[in-house]
Amino acid sequence: MIESKNIRECYDSIAGSYHKRYDTSRLFLAENKLVELIRENNICCALEIGCGTGYWLNLISNLVNVVGADYSLNMLLDGKKRYDIKNLLQADATNFPIKNNSLEFIYCINAIHHFSDKKKFIMEATASLNKNGILLIIGFDPHDESCKWYMYDFFDGVRKFDLNRTPSFSELVKICSQIPGSTLEMDNVDLVAKTYVGSDVFNDPFLEKSQASQLSILSADEYKKGIEKIKRIISEYPSYNFTVNLPFKALTIKMP
């Protein structure tokens, strides 16, 4: 049973090492999607909700004026120091201080599963958009039948935790279809696919407790038990395949 842990405390504690993920696991196709959408629609200013340490803000900072919001102050401070991003604010994704009809582009990447009320976030975000404004949501979908992740097999409760907190993209489409006059587009935007053989799995940076939110919320004892399970299977089957097949999808909502 996964122990309850405040998500802000969790991310405050791992802020200093969180950025390591981008050194080894970049979502190039998701990057392309974000950049192309900005260029095709002549976006001048972009707000990222759940910006973390600012990786995606920095990626587009030469194209648009960027503003980032995150619930974790330590993540914001790390991003400000790392990239010298000026416009950062600490805010809840379901209650951010933005006037209605004031923004042209809002996006969140790999963050919506952390939001306490997904529908409220979408409704508040789209209400903040002006005419022809765009909301882009990119994320990993554990409900997809093609999704496989060895961590689900070795760390008790992690798969259930992901399924409970992460909306399927079909659920997000259903929510967004309630927005009058909006147009929706959904894409399979990226795929993280890799197989680690035997002890090579310990070279997976996401197996570090601080690199995957699924593991960071585990207690030290729960995490240790999962690592011990991995070691036991390797001792019995040295060439055991640890499979990663994580589909990422993009949902674009355009306002009338």
Coordinates of C-alpha atoms in Angstrom, one line a residue:
M1 CA 0.0 0.0 0.0
I2 CA 1.5 3.3 -1.1
E3 CA 1.7 5.8 1.8
S4 CA 0.0 9.1 1.4
K5 CA 2.5 12.0 0.8
N6 CA 1.9 15.6 0.0
I7 CA 2.9 16.1 -3.6
R8 CA 4.4 19.5 -3.0
E9 CA 6.6 18.2 -0.2
C10 CA 7.6 15.4 -2.5
Y11 CA 8.7 17.7 -5.3
D12 CA 10.2 20.2 -3.0
S13 CA 12.5 17.5 -1.7
I14 CA 13.6 16.2 -5.1
A15 CA 13.9 19.6 -6.9
G16 CA 17.7 19.6 -6.9
S17 CA 18.0 16.3 -8.7
Y18 CA 14.8 16.3 -10.8
H19 CA 16.4 17.9 -13.9
K20 CA 18.6 14.8 -14.4
R21 CA 15.8 13.2 -16.4
Y22 CA 16.3 15.5 -19.3
D23 CA 19.9 14.5 -19.7
T24 CA 18.9 11.0 -20.6
S25 CA 15.3 10.9 -21.6
R26 CA 14.1 13.7 -23.9
L27 CA 10.7 13.6 -25.7
F28 CA 11.9 14.9 -29.0
L29 CA 8.6 14.4 -30.8
A30 CA 6.7 16.2 -28.0
E31 CA 9.2 19.0 -28.3
N32 CA 8.4 19.2 -32.0
K33 CA 4.7 19.3 -31.3
L34 CA 5.0 22.2 -28.9
V35 CA 7.3 24.2 -31.2
E36 CA 5.2 23.6 -34.3
L37 CA 2.0 24.7 -32.5
I38 CA 3.6 27.9 -31.4
R39 CA 5.0 28.7 -34.9
E40 CA 1.9 27.7 -36.8
N41 CA -0.3 29.9 -34.7
N42 CA 2.0 32.9 -34.3
I43 CA 2.0 32.6 -30.5
C44 CA 3.6 35.5 -28.7
C45 CA 3.3 34.5 -25.1
A46 CA 3.0 31.1 -23.4
L47 CA 2.0 30.0 -19.9
E48 CA 3.1 26.6 -18.7
I49 CA 1.2 25.1 -15.8
G50 CA 3.2 22.6 -13.8
C51 CA 6.5 23.9 -15.2
G52 CA 8.8 22.2 -12.7
T53 CA 12.4 23.2 -13.1
G54 CA 11.6 25.1 -16.4
Y55 CA 12.9 22.7 -19.1
W56 CA 10.0 23.3 -21.5
L57 CA 9.9 27.0 -20.8
N58 CA 13.6 27.3 -21.7
L59 CA 13.0 25.2 -24.8
I60 CA 10.7 27.8 -26.3
S61 CA 12.0 31.0 -24.6
N62 CA 13.7 32.1 -27.9
L63 CA 10.3 31.8 -29.7
V64 CA 7.9 33.5 -27.2
N65 CA 7.6 35.3 -23.9
V66 CA 7.2 32.6 -21.3
V67 CA 5.5 32.4 -17.9
G68 CA 5.6 29.4 -15.7
A69 CA 3.5 28.3 -12.7
D70 CA 4.1 25.4 -10.4
Y71 CA 2.9 24.3 -6.9
S72 CA 6.5 23.5 -5.7
L73 CA 8.5 26.5 -4.7
N74 CA 11.8 24.6 -4.7
M75 CA 11.2 23.5 -8.3
L76 CA 10.6 27.1 -9.3
L77 CA 13.7 28.3 -7.5
D78 CA 15.8 25.6 -9.3
G79 CA 14.4 26.7 -12.6
K80 CA 15.1 30.3 -12.0
K81 CA 18.7 29.6 -11.1
R82 CA 19.2 27.1 -13.9
Y83 CA 17.7 29.1 -16.7
D84 CA 17.3 32.6 -15.3
I85 CA 13.6 32.6 -16.1
K86 CA 12.0 35.7 -14.7
N87 CA 8.3 35.1 -14.9
L88 CA 7.6 32.3 -12.5
L89 CA 4.8 32.0 -10.0
Q90 CA 3.8 29.5 -7.3
A91 CA 0.2 28.5 -7.9
D92 CA -2.2 25.7 -7.8
A93 CA -3.2 24.4 -11.2
T94 CA -6.9 24.6 -10.3
N95 CA -6.7 28.1 -8.9
F96 CA -4.2 30.2 -10.8
P97 CA -4.4 34.0 -10.7
I98 CA -5.0 34.7 -14.4
K99 CA -7.8 37.0 -15.7
N100 CA -10.4 35.4 -18.1
N101 CA -9.9 35.9 -21.8
S102 CA -6.4 37.2 -21.3
L103 CA -4.0 34.5 -22.7
E104 CA -3.4 33.1 -26.1
F105 CA -1.6 29.8 -25.2
I106 CA -1.5 27.6 -22.1
Y107 CA 0.2 24.2 -22.0
C108 CA 1.1 21.5 -19.5
I109 CA 3.4 18.6 -20.2
N110 CA 3.6 15.5 -18.0
A111 CA 1.8 17.3 -15.2
I112 CA -1.9 16.9 -15.4
H113 CA -1.8 13.7 -13.3
H114 CA -0.7 15.8 -10.4
F115 CA -3.6 18.2 -10.5
S116 CA -6.3 17.5 -7.8
D117 CA -9.2 18.4 -10.1
K118 CA -8.5 17.8 -13.8
K119 CA -11.8 19.1 -15.0
K120 CA -11.5 22.3 -13.0
F121 CA -8.0 22.9 -14.4
I122 CA -9.3 22.5 -18.0
M123 CA -12.3 24.8 -17.4
E124 CA -10.2 27.4 -15.7
A125 CA -7.4 27.2 -18.3
T126 CA -9.8 27.5 -21.2
A127 CA -11.7 30.4 -19.5
S128 CA -8.4 32.2 -19.3
L129 CA -7.9 31.9 -23.1
N130 CA -8.8 34.7 -25.5
K131 CA -10.4 34.3 -28.9
N132 CA -8.7 31.5 -30.8
G133 CA -6.6 30.7 -27.8
I134 CA -5.1 27.2 -27.4
L135 CA -4.7 24.8 -24.5
L136 CA -2.2 21.9 -25.1
I137 CA -2.0 18.9 -22.8
I138 CA 0.8 16.4 -23.3
G139 CA 1.1 13.3 -21.1
F140 CA 1.8 9.7 -20.6
D141 CA -1.4 7.5 -20.7
P142 CA -1.1 4.4 -18.5
H143 CA -4.6 3.4 -19.6
D144 CA -3.4 2.8 -23.1
E145 CA -3.3 -1.0 -23.9
S146 CA 0.2 -0.7 -25.3
C147 CA 1.6 0.7 -22.0
K148 CA 4.1 -1.5 -20.3
W149 CA 6.5 -0.5 -17.5
Y150 CA 8.5 -3.0 -15.5
M151 CA 8.1 -0.7 -12.4
Y152 CA 4.5 -1.7 -12.2
D153 CA 5.6 -5.4 -11.8
F154 CA 8.1 -4.8 -9.0
F155 CA 6.8 -1.9 -6.9
D156 CA 3.5 -2.8 -5.1
G157 CA 0.7 -0.4 -5.7
V158 CA 2.4 1.8 -8.3
R159 CA 0.3 0.8 -11.3
K160 CA -2.9 1.3 -9.3
F161 CA -1.6 4.6 -8.1
D162 CA -0.9 5.7 -11.7
L163 CA -4.3 4.5 -13.0
N164 CA -6.2 6.3 -10.2
R165 CA -4.4 9.7 -10.6
T166 CA -4.0 9.8 -14.3
P167 CA -7.0 10.5 -16.5
S168 CA -7.1 8.6 -19.8
F169 CA -7.1 10.8 -22.8
S170 CA -10.5 9.6 -23.8
E171 CA -11.7 11.1 -20.4
L172 CA -9.9 14.4 -21.2
V173 CA -11.6 14.5 -24.6
K174 CA -15.0 14.0 -22.9
I175 CA -14.3 16.9 -20.5
C176 CA -13.1 19.2 -23.3
S177 CA -16.1 18.4 -25.5
Q178 CA -18.2 20.2 -23.0
I179 CA -16.5 23.5 -23.9
P180 CA -18.9 25.3 -26.3
G181 CA -17.4 26.0 -29.7
S182 CA -14.0 24.5 -29.1
T183 CA -12.3 22.2 -31.5
L184 CA -10.3 19.2 -30.3
E185 CA -7.3 17.4 -31.9
M186 CA -5.7 14.3 -30.3
D187 CA -2.3 12.8 -31.5
N188 CA -0.1 10.0 -30.4
V189 CA 2.8 12.3 -30.0
D190 CA 5.7 10.3 -28.6
L191 CA 6.8 6.9 -27.3
V192 CA 9.4 6.0 -24.7
A193 CA 10.4 2.4 -25.7
K194 CA 13.4 0.6 -24.2
T195 CA 14.3 -2.8 -22.9
Y196 CA 16.9 -3.3 -20.1
V197 CA 18.5 -6.7 -20.0
G198 CA 19.4 -8.1 -16.5
S199 CA 21.4 -5.8 -14.3
D200 CA 21.6 -3.2 -16.9
V201 CA 18.2 -2.0 -15.5
F202 CA 20.2 -0.2 -12.8
N203 CA 21.4 2.1 -15.4
D204 CA 17.8 3.4 -15.9
P205 CA 17.8 6.8 -14.3
F206 CA 14.1 6.5 -13.6
L207 CA 14.8 3.7 -11.3
E208 CA 16.3 6.2 -8.9
K209 CA 13.7 7.2 -6.3
S210 CA 14.0 10.9 -7.0
Q211 CA 13.5 10.6 -10.8
A212 CA 10.0 9.1 -11.1
S213 CA 7.1 10.5 -9.1
Q214 CA 5.7 7.0 -8.9
L215 CA 8.8 6.0 -6.8
S216 CA 9.3 9.3 -5.0
I217 CA 6.0 8.9 -3.1
L218 CA 7.0 5.4 -1.8
S219 CA 8.3 5.1 1.7
A220 CA 12.0 4.1 2.0
D221 CA 10.9 0.6 3.0
E222 CA 8.5 0.2 0.0
Y223 CA 11.1 1.4 -2.4
K224 CA 13.7 -1.0 -0.9
K225 CA 11.3 -4.0 -1.3
G226 CA 10.8 -3.2 -5.0
I227 CA 14.6 -3.1 -5.5
E228 CA 15.0 -6.4 -3.8
K229 CA 12.4 -8.0 -6.0
I230 CA 14.3 -6.8 -9.1
K231 CA 17.6 -8.2 -7.7
R232 CA 15.9 -11.6 -7.0
I233 CA 14.6 -11.9 -10.5
I234 CA 18.0 -11.0 -12.0
S235 CA 19.7 -13.7 -9.8
E236 CA 17.3 -16.3 -11.1
Y237 CA 17.2 -15.0 -14.7
P238 CA 20.3 -12.9 -15.5
S239 CA 18.9 -12.0 -19.0
Y240 CA 15.5 -11.0 -17.8
N241 CA 14.0 -8.2 -19.9
F242 CA 12.8 -5.1 -18.1
T243 CA 10.4 -3.5 -20.6
V244 CA 9.5 0.2 -20.9
N245 CA 6.8 1.1 -23.5
L246 CA 5.2 4.4 -22.5
P247 CA 2.9 6.1 -25.0
F248 CA 2.6 9.9 -24.8
K249 CA -0.4 11.7 -26.3
A250 CA -1.2 15.3 -27.1
L251 CA -4.6 17.0 -26.8
T252 CA -5.0 20.4 -28.4
I253 CA -8.1 22.5 -27.5
K254 CA -8.7 25.6 -29.7
M255 CA -11.2 28.2 -28.5
P256 CA -13.7 29.8 -30.9

